[in-house]
GROMACS .gro file of C-alpha atoms in nm:
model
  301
    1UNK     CA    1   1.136  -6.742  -0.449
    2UNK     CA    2   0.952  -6.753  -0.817
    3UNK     CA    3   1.190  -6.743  -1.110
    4UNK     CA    4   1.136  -6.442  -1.334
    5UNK     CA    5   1.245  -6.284  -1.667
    6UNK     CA    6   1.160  -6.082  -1.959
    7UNK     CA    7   0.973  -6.202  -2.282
    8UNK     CA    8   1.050  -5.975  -2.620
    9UNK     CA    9   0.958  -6.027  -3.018
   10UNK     CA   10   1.237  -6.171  -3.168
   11UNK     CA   11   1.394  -5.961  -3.527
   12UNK     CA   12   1.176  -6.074  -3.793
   13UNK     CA   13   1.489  -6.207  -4.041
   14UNK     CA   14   1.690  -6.403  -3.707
   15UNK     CA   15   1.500  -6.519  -3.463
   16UNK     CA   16   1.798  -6.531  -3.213
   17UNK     CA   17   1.787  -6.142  -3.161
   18UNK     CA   18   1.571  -5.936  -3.053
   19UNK     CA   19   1.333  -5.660  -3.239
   20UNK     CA   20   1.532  -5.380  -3.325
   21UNK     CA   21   1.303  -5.166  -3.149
   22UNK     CA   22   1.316  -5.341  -2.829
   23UNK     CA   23   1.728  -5.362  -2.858
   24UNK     CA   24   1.865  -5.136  -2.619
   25UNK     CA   25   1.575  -5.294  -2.367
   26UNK     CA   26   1.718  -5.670  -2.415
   27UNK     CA   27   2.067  -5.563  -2.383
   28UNK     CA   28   2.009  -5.358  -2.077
   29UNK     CA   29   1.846  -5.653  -1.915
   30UNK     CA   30   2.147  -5.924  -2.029
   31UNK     CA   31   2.370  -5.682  -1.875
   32UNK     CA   32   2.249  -5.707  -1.591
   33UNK     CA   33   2.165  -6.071  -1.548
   34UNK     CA   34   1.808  -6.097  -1.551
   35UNK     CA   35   1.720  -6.396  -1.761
   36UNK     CA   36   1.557  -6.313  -2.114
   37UNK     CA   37   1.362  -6.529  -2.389
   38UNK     CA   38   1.217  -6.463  -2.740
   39UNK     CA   39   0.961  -6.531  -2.915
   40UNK     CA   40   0.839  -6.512  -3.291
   41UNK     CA   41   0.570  -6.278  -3.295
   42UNK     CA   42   0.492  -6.419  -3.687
   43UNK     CA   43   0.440  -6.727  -3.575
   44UNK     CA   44   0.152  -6.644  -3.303
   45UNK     CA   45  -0.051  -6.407  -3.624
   46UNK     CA   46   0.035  -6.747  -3.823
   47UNK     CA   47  -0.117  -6.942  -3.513
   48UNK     CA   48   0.161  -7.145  -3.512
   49UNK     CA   49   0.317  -7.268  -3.224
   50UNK     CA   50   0.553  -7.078  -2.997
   51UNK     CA   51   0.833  -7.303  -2.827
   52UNK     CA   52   1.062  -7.219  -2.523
   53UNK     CA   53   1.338  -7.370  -2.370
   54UNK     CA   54   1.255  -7.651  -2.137
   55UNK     CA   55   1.228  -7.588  -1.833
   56UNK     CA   56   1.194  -7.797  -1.473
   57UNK     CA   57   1.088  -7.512  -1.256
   58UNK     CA   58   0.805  -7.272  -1.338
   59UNK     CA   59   0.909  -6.941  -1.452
   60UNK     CA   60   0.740  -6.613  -1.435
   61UNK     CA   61   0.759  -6.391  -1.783
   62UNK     CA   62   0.683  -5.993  -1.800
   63UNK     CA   63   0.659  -5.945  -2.180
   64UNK     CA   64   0.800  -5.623  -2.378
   65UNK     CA   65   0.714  -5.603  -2.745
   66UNK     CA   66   0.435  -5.494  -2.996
   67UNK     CA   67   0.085  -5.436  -2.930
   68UNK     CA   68  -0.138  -5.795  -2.938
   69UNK     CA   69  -0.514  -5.858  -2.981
   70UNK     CA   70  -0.703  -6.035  -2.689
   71UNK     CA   71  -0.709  -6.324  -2.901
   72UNK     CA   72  -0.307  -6.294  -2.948
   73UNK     CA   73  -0.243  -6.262  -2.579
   74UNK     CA   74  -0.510  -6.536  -2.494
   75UNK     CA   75  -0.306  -6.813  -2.717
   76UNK     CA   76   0.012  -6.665  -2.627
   77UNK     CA   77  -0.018  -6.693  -2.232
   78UNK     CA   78  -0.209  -7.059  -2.288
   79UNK     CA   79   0.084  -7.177  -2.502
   80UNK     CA   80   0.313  -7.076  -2.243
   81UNK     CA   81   0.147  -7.198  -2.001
   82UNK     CA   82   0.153  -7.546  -2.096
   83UNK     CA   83   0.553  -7.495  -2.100
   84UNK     CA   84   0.562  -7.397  -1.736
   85UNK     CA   85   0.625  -7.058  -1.825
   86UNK     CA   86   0.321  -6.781  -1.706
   87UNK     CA   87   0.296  -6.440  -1.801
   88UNK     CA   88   0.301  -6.200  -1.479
   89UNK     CA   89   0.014  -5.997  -1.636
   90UNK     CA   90  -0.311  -6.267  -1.707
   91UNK     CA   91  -0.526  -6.166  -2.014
   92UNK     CA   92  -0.787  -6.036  -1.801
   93UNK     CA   93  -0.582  -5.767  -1.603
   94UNK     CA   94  -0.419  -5.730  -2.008
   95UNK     CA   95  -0.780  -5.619  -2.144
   96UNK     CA   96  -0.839  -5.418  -1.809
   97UNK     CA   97  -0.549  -5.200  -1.917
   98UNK     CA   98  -0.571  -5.226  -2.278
   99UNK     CA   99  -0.937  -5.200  -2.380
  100UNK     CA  100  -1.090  -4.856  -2.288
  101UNK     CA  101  -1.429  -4.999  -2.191
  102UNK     CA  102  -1.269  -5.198  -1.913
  103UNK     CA  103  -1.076  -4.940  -1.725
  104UNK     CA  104  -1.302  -4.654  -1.784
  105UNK     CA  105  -1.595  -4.812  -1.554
  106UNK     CA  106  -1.361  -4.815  -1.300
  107UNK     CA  107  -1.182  -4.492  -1.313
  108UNK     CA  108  -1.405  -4.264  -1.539
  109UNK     CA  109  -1.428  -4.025  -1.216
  110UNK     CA  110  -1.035  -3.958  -1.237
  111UNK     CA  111  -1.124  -3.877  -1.669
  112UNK     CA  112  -1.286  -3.742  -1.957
  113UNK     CA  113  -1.621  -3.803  -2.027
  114UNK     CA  114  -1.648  -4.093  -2.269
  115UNK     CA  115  -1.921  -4.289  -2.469
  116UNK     CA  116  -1.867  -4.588  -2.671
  117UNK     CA  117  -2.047  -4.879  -2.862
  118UNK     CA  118  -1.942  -5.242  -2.906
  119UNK     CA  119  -1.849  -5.283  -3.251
  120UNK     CA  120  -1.866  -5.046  -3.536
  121UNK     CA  121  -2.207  -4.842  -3.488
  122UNK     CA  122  -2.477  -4.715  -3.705
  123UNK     CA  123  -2.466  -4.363  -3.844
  124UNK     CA  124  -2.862  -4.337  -3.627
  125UNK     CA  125  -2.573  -4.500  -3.294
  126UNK     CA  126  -2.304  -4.161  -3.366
  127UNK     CA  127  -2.563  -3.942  -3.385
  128UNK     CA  128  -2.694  -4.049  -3.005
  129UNK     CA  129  -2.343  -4.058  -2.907
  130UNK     CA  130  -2.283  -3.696  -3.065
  131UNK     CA  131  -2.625  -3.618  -2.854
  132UNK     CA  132  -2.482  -3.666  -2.513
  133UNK     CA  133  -2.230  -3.394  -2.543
  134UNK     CA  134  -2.435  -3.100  -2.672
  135UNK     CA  135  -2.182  -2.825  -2.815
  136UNK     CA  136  -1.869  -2.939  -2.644
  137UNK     CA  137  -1.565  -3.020  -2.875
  138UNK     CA  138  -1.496  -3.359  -2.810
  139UNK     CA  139  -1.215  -3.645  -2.965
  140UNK     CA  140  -1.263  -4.007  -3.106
  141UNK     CA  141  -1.057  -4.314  -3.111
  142UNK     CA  142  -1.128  -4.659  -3.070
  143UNK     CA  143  -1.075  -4.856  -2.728
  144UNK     CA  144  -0.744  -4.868  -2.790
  145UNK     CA  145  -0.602  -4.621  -3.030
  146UNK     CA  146  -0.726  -4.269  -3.154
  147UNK     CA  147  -0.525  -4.088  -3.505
  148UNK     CA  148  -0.441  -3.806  -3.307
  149UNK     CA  149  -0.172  -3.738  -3.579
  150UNK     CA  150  -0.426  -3.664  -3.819
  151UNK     CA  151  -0.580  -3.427  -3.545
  152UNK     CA  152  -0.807  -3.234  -3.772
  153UNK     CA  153  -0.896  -3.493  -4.004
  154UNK     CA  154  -0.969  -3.779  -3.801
  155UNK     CA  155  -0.975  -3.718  -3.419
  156UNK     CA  156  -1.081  -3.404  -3.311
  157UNK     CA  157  -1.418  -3.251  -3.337
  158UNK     CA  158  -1.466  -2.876  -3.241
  159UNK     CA  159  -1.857  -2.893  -3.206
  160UNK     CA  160  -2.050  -3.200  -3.131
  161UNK     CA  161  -2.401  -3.044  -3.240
  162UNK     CA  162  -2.275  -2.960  -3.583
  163UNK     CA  163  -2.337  -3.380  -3.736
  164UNK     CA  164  -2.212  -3.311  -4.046
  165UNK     CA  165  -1.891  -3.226  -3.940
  166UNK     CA  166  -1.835  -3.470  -3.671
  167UNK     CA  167  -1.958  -3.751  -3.893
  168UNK     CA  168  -1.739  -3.685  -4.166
  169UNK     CA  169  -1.427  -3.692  -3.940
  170UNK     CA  170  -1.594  -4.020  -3.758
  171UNK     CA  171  -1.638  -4.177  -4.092
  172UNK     CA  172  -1.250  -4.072  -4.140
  173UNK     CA  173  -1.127  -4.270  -3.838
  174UNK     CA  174  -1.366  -4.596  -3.889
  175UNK     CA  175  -1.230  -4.604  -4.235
  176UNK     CA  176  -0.868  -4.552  -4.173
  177UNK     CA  177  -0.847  -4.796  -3.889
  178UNK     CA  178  -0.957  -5.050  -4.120
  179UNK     CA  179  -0.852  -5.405  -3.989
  180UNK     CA  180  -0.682  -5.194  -3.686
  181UNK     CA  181  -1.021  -5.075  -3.581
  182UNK     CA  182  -1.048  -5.203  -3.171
  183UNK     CA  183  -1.330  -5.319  -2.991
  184UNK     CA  184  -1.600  -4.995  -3.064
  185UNK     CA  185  -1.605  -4.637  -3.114
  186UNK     CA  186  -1.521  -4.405  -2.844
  187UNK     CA  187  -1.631  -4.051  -2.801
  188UNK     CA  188  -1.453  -3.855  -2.598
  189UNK     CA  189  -1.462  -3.512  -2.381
  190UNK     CA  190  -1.200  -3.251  -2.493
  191UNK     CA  191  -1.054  -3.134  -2.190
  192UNK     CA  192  -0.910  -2.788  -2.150
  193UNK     CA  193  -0.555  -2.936  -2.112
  194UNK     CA  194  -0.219  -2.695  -2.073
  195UNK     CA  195  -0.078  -2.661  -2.440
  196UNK     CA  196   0.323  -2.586  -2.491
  197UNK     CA  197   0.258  -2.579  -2.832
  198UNK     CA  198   0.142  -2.770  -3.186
  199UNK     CA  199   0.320  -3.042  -3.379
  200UNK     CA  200   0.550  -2.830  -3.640
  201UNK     CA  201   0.385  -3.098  -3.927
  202UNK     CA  202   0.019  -3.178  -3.858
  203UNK     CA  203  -0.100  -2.890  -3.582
  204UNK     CA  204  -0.134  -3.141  -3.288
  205UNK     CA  205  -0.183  -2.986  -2.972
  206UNK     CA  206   0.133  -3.095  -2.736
  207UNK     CA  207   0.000  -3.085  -2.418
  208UNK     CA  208   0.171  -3.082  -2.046
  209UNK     CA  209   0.148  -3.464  -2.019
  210UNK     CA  210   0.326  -3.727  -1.860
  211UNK     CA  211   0.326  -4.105  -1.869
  212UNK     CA  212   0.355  -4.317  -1.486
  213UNK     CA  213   0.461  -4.652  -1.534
  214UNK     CA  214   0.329  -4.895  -1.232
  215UNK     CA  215   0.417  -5.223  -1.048
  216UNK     CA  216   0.181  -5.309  -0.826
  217UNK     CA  217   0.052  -4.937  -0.765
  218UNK     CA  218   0.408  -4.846  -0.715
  219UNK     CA  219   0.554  -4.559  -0.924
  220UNK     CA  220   0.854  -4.657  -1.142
  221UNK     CA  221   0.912  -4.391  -1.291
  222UNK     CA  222   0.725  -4.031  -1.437
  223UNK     CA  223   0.774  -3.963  -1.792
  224UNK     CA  224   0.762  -3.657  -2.002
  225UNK     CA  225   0.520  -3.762  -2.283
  226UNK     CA  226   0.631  -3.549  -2.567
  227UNK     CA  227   1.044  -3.539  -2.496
  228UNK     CA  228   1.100  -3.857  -2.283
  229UNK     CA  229   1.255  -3.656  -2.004
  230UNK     CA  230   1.216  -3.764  -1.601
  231UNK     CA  231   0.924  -3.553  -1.526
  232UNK     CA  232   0.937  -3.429  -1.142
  233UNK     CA  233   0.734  -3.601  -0.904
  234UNK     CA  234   0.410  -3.452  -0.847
  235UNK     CA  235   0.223  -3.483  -0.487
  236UNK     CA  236  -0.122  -3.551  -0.703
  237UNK     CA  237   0.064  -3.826  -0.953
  238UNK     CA  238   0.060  -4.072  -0.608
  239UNK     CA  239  -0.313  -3.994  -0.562
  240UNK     CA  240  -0.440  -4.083  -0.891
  241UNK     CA  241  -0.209  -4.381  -0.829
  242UNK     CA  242  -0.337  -4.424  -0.528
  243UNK     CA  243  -0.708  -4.451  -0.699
  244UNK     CA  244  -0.572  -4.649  -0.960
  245UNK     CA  245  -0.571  -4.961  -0.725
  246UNK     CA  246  -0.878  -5.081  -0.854
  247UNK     CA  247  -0.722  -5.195  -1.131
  248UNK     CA  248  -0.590  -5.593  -1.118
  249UNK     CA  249  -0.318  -5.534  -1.317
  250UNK     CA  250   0.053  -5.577  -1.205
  251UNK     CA  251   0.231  -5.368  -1.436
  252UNK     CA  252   0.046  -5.087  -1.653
  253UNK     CA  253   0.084  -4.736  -1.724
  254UNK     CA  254  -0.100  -4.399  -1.671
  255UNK     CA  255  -0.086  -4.096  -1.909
  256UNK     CA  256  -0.192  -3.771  -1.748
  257UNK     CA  257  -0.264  -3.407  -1.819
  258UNK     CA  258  -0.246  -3.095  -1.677
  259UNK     CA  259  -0.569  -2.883  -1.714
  260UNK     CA  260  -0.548  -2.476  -1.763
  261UNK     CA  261  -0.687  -2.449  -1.391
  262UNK     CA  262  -0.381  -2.698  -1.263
  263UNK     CA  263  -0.548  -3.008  -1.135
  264UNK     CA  264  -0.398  -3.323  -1.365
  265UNK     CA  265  -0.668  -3.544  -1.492
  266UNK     CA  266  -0.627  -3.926  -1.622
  267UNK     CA  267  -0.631  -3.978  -1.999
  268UNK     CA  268  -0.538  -4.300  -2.047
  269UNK     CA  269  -0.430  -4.611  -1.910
  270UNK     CA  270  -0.234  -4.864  -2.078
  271UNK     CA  271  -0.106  -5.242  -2.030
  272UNK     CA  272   0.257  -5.187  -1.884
  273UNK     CA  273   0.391  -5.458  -2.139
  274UNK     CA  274   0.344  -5.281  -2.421
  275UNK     CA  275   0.373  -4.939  -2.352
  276UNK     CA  276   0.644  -4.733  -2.476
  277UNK     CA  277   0.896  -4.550  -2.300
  278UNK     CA  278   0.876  -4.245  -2.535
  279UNK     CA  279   1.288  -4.187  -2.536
  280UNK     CA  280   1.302  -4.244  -2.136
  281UNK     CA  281   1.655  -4.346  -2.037
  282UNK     CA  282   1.607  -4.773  -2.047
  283UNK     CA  283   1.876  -4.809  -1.784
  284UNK     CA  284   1.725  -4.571  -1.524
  285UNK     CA  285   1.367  -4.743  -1.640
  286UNK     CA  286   1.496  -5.075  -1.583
  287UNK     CA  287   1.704  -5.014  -1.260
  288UNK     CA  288   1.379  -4.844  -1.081
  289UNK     CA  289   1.151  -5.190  -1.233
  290UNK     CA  290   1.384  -5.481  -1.097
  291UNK     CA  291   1.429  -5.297  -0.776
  292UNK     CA  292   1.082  -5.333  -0.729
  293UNK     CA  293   1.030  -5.680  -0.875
  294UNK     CA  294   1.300  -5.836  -0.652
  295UNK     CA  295   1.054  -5.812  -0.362
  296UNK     CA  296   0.888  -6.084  -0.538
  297UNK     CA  297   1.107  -6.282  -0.781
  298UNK     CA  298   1.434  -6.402  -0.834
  299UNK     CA  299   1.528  -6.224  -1.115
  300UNK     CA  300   1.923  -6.290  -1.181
  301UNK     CA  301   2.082  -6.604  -1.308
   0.00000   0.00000   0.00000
Protein backbone atom coordinates (compact mmCIF):
# COMPACT_ATOMS: atom_id res chain seq x y z
CA UNK A 1 0.00 0.00 0.00
CA UNK A 2 1.31 3.80 -0.89
CA UNK A 3 3.11 5.53 1.94
CA UNK A 4 1.39 8.73 3.04
CA UNK A 5 1.78 11.79 5.34
CA UNK A 6 1.15 15.33 5.94
CA UNK A 7 3.19 18.37 4.52
CA UNK A 8 2.93 21.82 6.79
CA UNK A 9 4.96 25.41 6.64
CA UNK A 10 7.52 25.22 8.97
CA UNK A 11 7.70 28.52 11.95
CA UNK A 12 9.35 31.19 10.15
CA UNK A 13 12.35 31.76 13.04
CA UNK A 14 13.01 27.47 13.41
CA UNK A 15 12.47 25.61 10.74
CA UNK A 16 12.16 22.35 12.84
CA UNK A 17 8.54 23.32 14.04
CA UNK A 18 5.78 23.88 12.59
CA UNK A 19 3.67 27.30 11.85
CA UNK A 20 2.11 28.34 14.86
CA UNK A 21 -1.07 28.38 13.18
CA UNK A 22 -0.96 24.94 11.96
CA UNK A 23 0.32 23.67 15.68
CA UNK A 24 -2.37 21.91 17.21
CA UNK A 25 -2.82 20.19 13.46
CA UNK A 26 0.97 18.77 13.49
CA UNK A 27 0.73 17.64 16.96
CA UNK A 28 -2.54 15.92 16.52
CA UNK A 29 -1.12 14.05 13.61
CA UNK A 30 2.44 13.01 15.60
CA UNK A 31 0.19 11.75 18.16
CA UNK A 32 -1.15 9.63 16.36
CA UNK A 33 1.59 8.27 14.18
CA UNK A 34 0.99 9.46 10.85
CA UNK A 35 4.30 10.53 9.43
CA UNK A 36 4.78 14.46 9.03
CA UNK A 37 7.41 16.76 7.09
CA UNK A 38 8.07 20.55 6.79
CA UNK A 39 8.84 22.73 4.61
CA UNK A 40 10.08 26.48 4.40
CA UNK A 41 7.44 28.29 2.82
CA UNK A 42 10.23 31.46 2.47
CA UNK A 43 12.25 29.58 0.63
CA UNK A 44 9.63 28.53 -2.27
CA UNK A 45 8.55 32.88 -2.54
CA UNK A 46 12.58 33.09 -2.57
CA UNK A 47 12.51 30.24 -5.33
CA UNK A 48 14.91 28.54 -3.55
CA UNK A 49 15.05 25.06 -3.22
CA UNK A 50 12.95 22.93 -0.90
CA UNK A 51 14.79 19.68 0.45
CA UNK A 52 13.24 16.53 2.16
CA UNK A 53 14.51 13.71 3.77
CA UNK A 54 15.69 10.98 1.49
CA UNK A 55 13.72 8.67 0.80
CA UNK A 56 13.83 4.93 -1.05
CA UNK A 57 10.14 4.43 -1.46
CA UNK A 58 7.77 6.99 -2.96
CA UNK A 59 5.68 8.78 -0.57
CA UNK A 60 2.38 10.40 -0.95
CA UNK A 61 2.07 14.12 0.80
CA UNK A 62 -1.46 15.95 1.60
CA UNK A 63 -0.23 19.50 2.39
CA UNK A 64 -1.78 21.86 5.27
CA UNK A 65 -0.50 25.41 5.37
CA UNK A 66 -0.98 28.95 3.79
CA UNK A 67 -2.61 29.82 0.69
CA UNK A 68 0.00 29.41 -2.61
CA UNK A 69 -0.16 30.88 -6.16
CA UNK A 70 -0.39 28.39 -9.14
CA UNK A 71 3.03 29.23 -9.78
CA UNK A 72 3.94 28.32 -5.94
CA UNK A 73 2.15 25.01 -6.05
CA UNK A 74 3.50 24.24 -9.65
CA UNK A 75 7.38 24.48 -8.33
CA UNK A 76 6.45 23.10 -5.11
CA UNK A 77 4.85 19.69 -6.35
CA UNK A 78 7.80 19.55 -9.28
CA UNK A 79 10.47 19.96 -6.59
CA UNK A 80 8.99 17.26 -4.72
CA UNK A 81 8.56 15.31 -7.19
CA UNK A 82 12.00 14.88 -8.20
CA UNK A 83 12.52 13.69 -4.38
CA UNK A 84 10.06 10.85 -4.74
CA UNK A 85 7.69 12.60 -2.74
CA UNK A 86 4.05 13.63 -4.76
CA UNK A 87 1.48 15.75 -3.53
CA UNK A 88 -2.02 13.79 -3.32
CA UNK A 89 -3.75 16.88 -4.83
CA UNK A 90 -1.88 17.68 -8.61
CA UNK A 91 -1.87 21.45 -9.51
CA UNK A 92 -4.57 21.00 -11.86
CA UNK A 93 -7.29 19.51 -9.47
CA UNK A 94 -5.40 22.57 -6.97
CA UNK A 95 -6.60 25.41 -9.53
CA UNK A 96 -9.98 23.43 -10.07
CA UNK A 97 -10.69 24.12 -6.42
CA UNK A 98 -8.90 27.23 -5.91
CA UNK A 99 -9.53 29.50 -8.91
CA UNK A 100 -13.27 30.46 -9.25
CA UNK A 101 -13.27 30.31 -13.05
CA UNK A 102 -12.43 26.62 -12.93
CA UNK A 103 -15.04 25.24 -10.67
CA UNK A 104 -17.77 27.55 -11.55
CA UNK A 105 -18.14 26.04 -15.28
CA UNK A 106 -18.70 23.00 -13.73
CA UNK A 107 -21.00 23.63 -10.90
CA UNK A 108 -22.47 27.18 -11.59
CA UNK A 109 -26.04 25.31 -11.65
CA UNK A 110 -25.59 24.34 -7.80
CA UNK A 111 -24.56 28.68 -7.36
CA UNK A 112 -24.82 32.22 -7.71
CA UNK A 113 -24.77 33.79 -10.80
CA UNK A 114 -21.25 34.96 -11.57
CA UNK A 115 -19.31 36.96 -14.31
CA UNK A 116 -15.70 37.46 -14.47
CA UNK A 117 -12.76 38.72 -16.73
CA UNK A 118 -9.19 37.45 -17.01
CA UNK A 119 -7.06 39.96 -15.55
CA UNK A 120 -7.87 43.33 -14.22
CA UNK A 121 -10.65 44.84 -16.68
CA UNK A 122 -11.41 48.12 -18.18
CA UNK A 123 -13.80 50.53 -16.49
CA UNK A 124 -15.93 50.14 -20.46
CA UNK A 125 -15.34 45.66 -19.16
CA UNK A 126 -17.30 46.53 -15.34
CA UNK A 127 -19.71 48.39 -16.84
CA UNK A 128 -20.81 45.18 -19.25
CA UNK A 129 -20.34 43.07 -16.32
CA UNK A 130 -22.61 45.50 -14.12
CA UNK A 131 -25.04 45.16 -17.40
CA UNK A 132 -25.81 41.53 -17.03
CA UNK A 133 -27.43 41.86 -13.70
CA UNK A 134 -29.87 44.74 -14.19
CA UNK A 135 -31.00 46.06 -10.59
CA UNK A 136 -30.04 43.07 -8.55
CA UNK A 137 -27.58 43.72 -5.58
CA UNK A 138 -24.79 41.71 -6.33
CA UNK A 139 -20.96 41.04 -4.49
CA UNK A 140 -17.32 41.16 -5.93
CA UNK A 141 -14.17 39.39 -5.17
CA UNK A 142 -11.55 38.06 -7.16
CA UNK A 143 -11.26 34.21 -8.15
CA UNK A 144 -10.09 33.54 -5.06
CA UNK A 145 -10.81 35.99 -2.34
CA UNK A 146 -13.58 38.75 -1.92
CA UNK A 147 -13.09 41.73 1.33
CA UNK A 148 -16.21 40.71 2.68
CA UNK A 149 -14.93 42.36 5.96
CA UNK A 150 -15.10 45.59 4.46
CA UNK A 151 -18.74 44.60 3.33
CA UNK A 152 -19.92 48.06 2.47
CA UNK A 153 -16.85 49.46 1.24
CA UNK A 154 -15.47 46.95 -0.91
CA UNK A 155 -17.72 43.88 -1.59
CA UNK A 156 -21.17 44.43 -1.64
CA UNK A 157 -23.17 46.38 -4.08
CA UNK A 158 -26.95 47.05 -3.36
CA UNK A 159 -27.88 48.07 -7.04
CA UNK A 160 -26.04 47.00 -10.06
CA UNK A 161 -27.71 49.74 -12.44
CA UNK A 162 -26.61 52.57 -10.24
CA UNK A 163 -22.45 52.63 -11.99
CA UNK A 164 -21.35 55.11 -9.93
CA UNK A 165 -21.80 53.36 -6.94
CA UNK A 166 -20.77 49.98 -7.92
CA UNK A 167 -17.64 51.33 -9.56
CA UNK A 168 -16.47 53.16 -6.74
CA UNK A 169 -16.68 50.07 -4.43
CA UNK A 170 -15.07 47.93 -7.54
CA UNK A 171 -12.32 50.42 -7.78
CA UNK A 172 -12.09 49.84 -3.77
CA UNK A 173 -11.45 46.09 -4.04
CA UNK A 174 -8.98 46.22 -7.28
CA UNK A 175 -7.04 48.71 -5.32
CA UNK A 176 -6.91 47.08 -1.99
CA UNK A 177 -6.03 43.68 -3.31
CA UNK A 178 -3.06 45.17 -4.72
CA UNK A 179 -0.34 42.41 -5.35
CA UNK A 180 -3.12 39.93 -3.71
CA UNK A 181 -5.42 40.64 -6.58
CA UNK A 182 -6.22 36.73 -8.19
CA UNK A 183 -6.70 35.75 -11.56
CA UNK A 184 -9.80 38.49 -12.67
CA UNK A 185 -12.67 40.20 -11.30
CA UNK A 186 -15.68 38.39 -10.29
CA UNK A 187 -19.18 39.66 -10.09
CA UNK A 188 -21.37 37.97 -8.22
CA UNK A 189 -25.32 37.34 -7.53
CA UNK A 190 -26.44 38.30 -3.96
CA UNK A 191 -28.46 35.58 -2.88
CA UNK A 192 -31.28 35.95 -0.40
CA UNK A 193 -29.34 33.85 2.19
CA UNK A 194 -30.79 33.17 6.02
CA UNK A 195 -29.10 35.98 8.23
CA UNK A 196 -28.57 35.27 12.24
CA UNK A 197 -27.25 38.47 12.43
CA UNK A 198 -24.29 41.27 11.46
CA UNK A 199 -20.67 41.36 12.51
CA UNK A 200 -20.77 43.56 15.93
CA UNK A 201 -17.57 45.67 14.10
CA UNK A 202 -18.06 46.08 10.34
CA UNK A 203 -22.05 45.14 9.70
CA UNK A 204 -21.29 41.82 7.83
CA UNK A 205 -24.17 39.81 7.26
CA UNK A 206 -23.53 36.26 9.21
CA UNK A 207 -25.36 34.01 7.34
CA UNK A 208 -26.65 30.20 8.08
CA UNK A 209 -23.53 28.69 6.43
CA UNK A 210 -21.56 25.75 6.73
CA UNK A 211 -18.26 24.49 5.38
CA UNK A 212 -18.09 20.32 4.02
CA UNK A 213 -14.74 19.18 3.87
CA UNK A 214 -14.31 16.17 1.13
CA UNK A 215 -12.10 13.10 0.33
CA UNK A 216 -12.91 11.71 -2.61
CA UNK A 217 -16.70 12.95 -2.55
CA UNK A 218 -16.87 11.59 0.88
CA UNK A 219 -18.05 13.89 3.71
CA UNK A 220 -15.52 14.38 6.55
CA UNK A 221 -17.00 16.41 8.37
CA UNK A 222 -19.89 19.61 8.31
CA UNK A 223 -18.77 22.74 9.78
CA UNK A 224 -20.50 25.69 11.24
CA UNK A 225 -18.91 28.61 9.29
CA UNK A 226 -19.21 31.43 11.69
CA UNK A 227 -18.63 29.40 15.31
CA UNK A 228 -16.71 26.23 14.19
CA UNK A 229 -19.33 23.97 15.71
CA UNK A 230 -20.30 20.24 14.09
CA UNK A 231 -23.14 21.37 12.04
CA UNK A 232 -25.90 18.43 11.76
CA UNK A 233 -25.97 16.48 8.77
CA UNK A 234 -28.28 17.65 6.26
CA UNK A 235 -30.07 15.08 3.66
CA UNK A 236 -29.33 17.93 0.77
CA UNK A 237 -25.40 18.47 2.00
CA UNK A 238 -24.84 14.63 0.32
CA UNK A 239 -26.61 15.82 -2.88
CA UNK A 240 -24.66 18.81 -3.63
CA UNK A 241 -21.81 16.40 -2.76
CA UNK A 242 -23.10 14.08 -4.74
CA UNK A 243 -22.98 16.78 -7.82
CA UNK A 244 -19.78 17.86 -6.74
CA UNK A 245 -18.15 14.72 -8.37
CA UNK A 246 -17.26 16.49 -11.30
CA UNK A 247 -14.67 17.94 -9.70
CA UNK A 248 -10.98 15.95 -9.98
CA UNK A 249 -9.96 16.92 -6.86
CA UNK A 250 -9.21 14.49 -3.91
CA UNK A 251 -9.55 16.60 -1.03
CA UNK A 252 -11.43 20.13 -1.20
CA UNK A 253 -14.06 21.86 0.58
CA UNK A 254 -17.63 23.24 0.02
CA UNK A 255 -19.14 26.32 1.77
CA UNK A 256 -22.91 26.46 1.63
CA UNK A 257 -25.91 28.61 2.46
CA UNK A 258 -29.18 28.42 3.45
CA UNK A 259 -31.61 30.63 1.37
CA UNK A 260 -34.85 32.43 3.16
CA UNK A 261 -37.08 29.79 1.17
CA UNK A 262 -34.78 26.72 2.76
CA UNK A 263 -33.08 25.10 -0.16
CA UNK A 264 -28.98 25.45 0.56
CA UNK A 265 -27.15 26.71 -2.42
CA UNK A 266 -23.17 26.35 -3.14
CA UNK A 267 -21.04 29.45 -2.54
CA UNK A 268 -17.84 28.39 -2.76
CA UNK A 269 -15.51 25.73 -3.21
CA UNK A 270 -12.11 25.59 -1.99
CA UNK A 271 -8.77 23.38 -2.31
CA UNK A 272 -9.04 21.04 0.86
CA UNK A 273 -5.25 21.81 1.64
CA UNK A 274 -5.61 25.05 2.48
CA UNK A 275 -8.80 25.56 3.84
CA UNK A 276 -9.38 26.40 7.31
CA UNK A 277 -11.14 24.64 9.86
CA UNK A 278 -12.76 27.83 11.31
CA UNK A 279 -12.29 26.59 15.25
CA UNK A 280 -13.56 22.87 14.30
CA UNK A 281 -12.28 20.40 16.90
CA UNK A 282 -8.68 19.15 14.94
CA UNK A 283 -8.91 15.79 16.66
CA UNK A 284 -12.48 14.92 15.59
CA UNK A 285 -11.33 16.58 11.97
CA UNK A 286 -8.41 14.46 11.81
CA UNK A 287 -9.90 11.14 13.21
CA UNK A 288 -12.94 11.33 10.49
CA UNK A 289 -9.82 12.24 7.50
CA UNK A 290 -7.36 9.20 8.25
CA UNK A 291 -10.28 6.91 8.63
CA UNK A 292 -11.01 7.60 5.25
CA UNK A 293 -7.48 7.82 3.84
CA UNK A 294 -6.51 4.38 5.23
CA UNK A 295 -8.59 2.83 2.45
CA UNK A 296 -5.85 3.97 0.35
CA UNK A 297 -2.54 4.61 2.14
CA UNK A 298 -0.49 3.49 4.78
CA UNK A 299 -0.54 6.22 6.89
CA UNK A 300 1.26 5.17 10.38
CA UNK A 301 4.91 4.60 10.95
Amino acid sequence: MSILGFLFNCCEHDTTLPDASYQEEYDTLVKRGVRVFLFDLAQLEKKEPIVLPKTLEKIYLIYRGWMLSEEQYDTLYETLLEQKYQMVVDPYQYRECHYLDYWYTKLSRLTAKSVYSHGIPSDESILQMLSKFGNQPIIVKDYVKSRKHEWYESCFIEDASNTEDAMKIIHNFIERQGDKFSGGLVLREYLDINKNGVHFKNHLPVTEEVRIFCYKNDPICFISYWSGDMWQMDRAFLDIIDRCAVLESPFYTIDLARTNSGKWVLIEVGDGQISHLRGYDVGRFYDGFLSLLMRDYDLYM
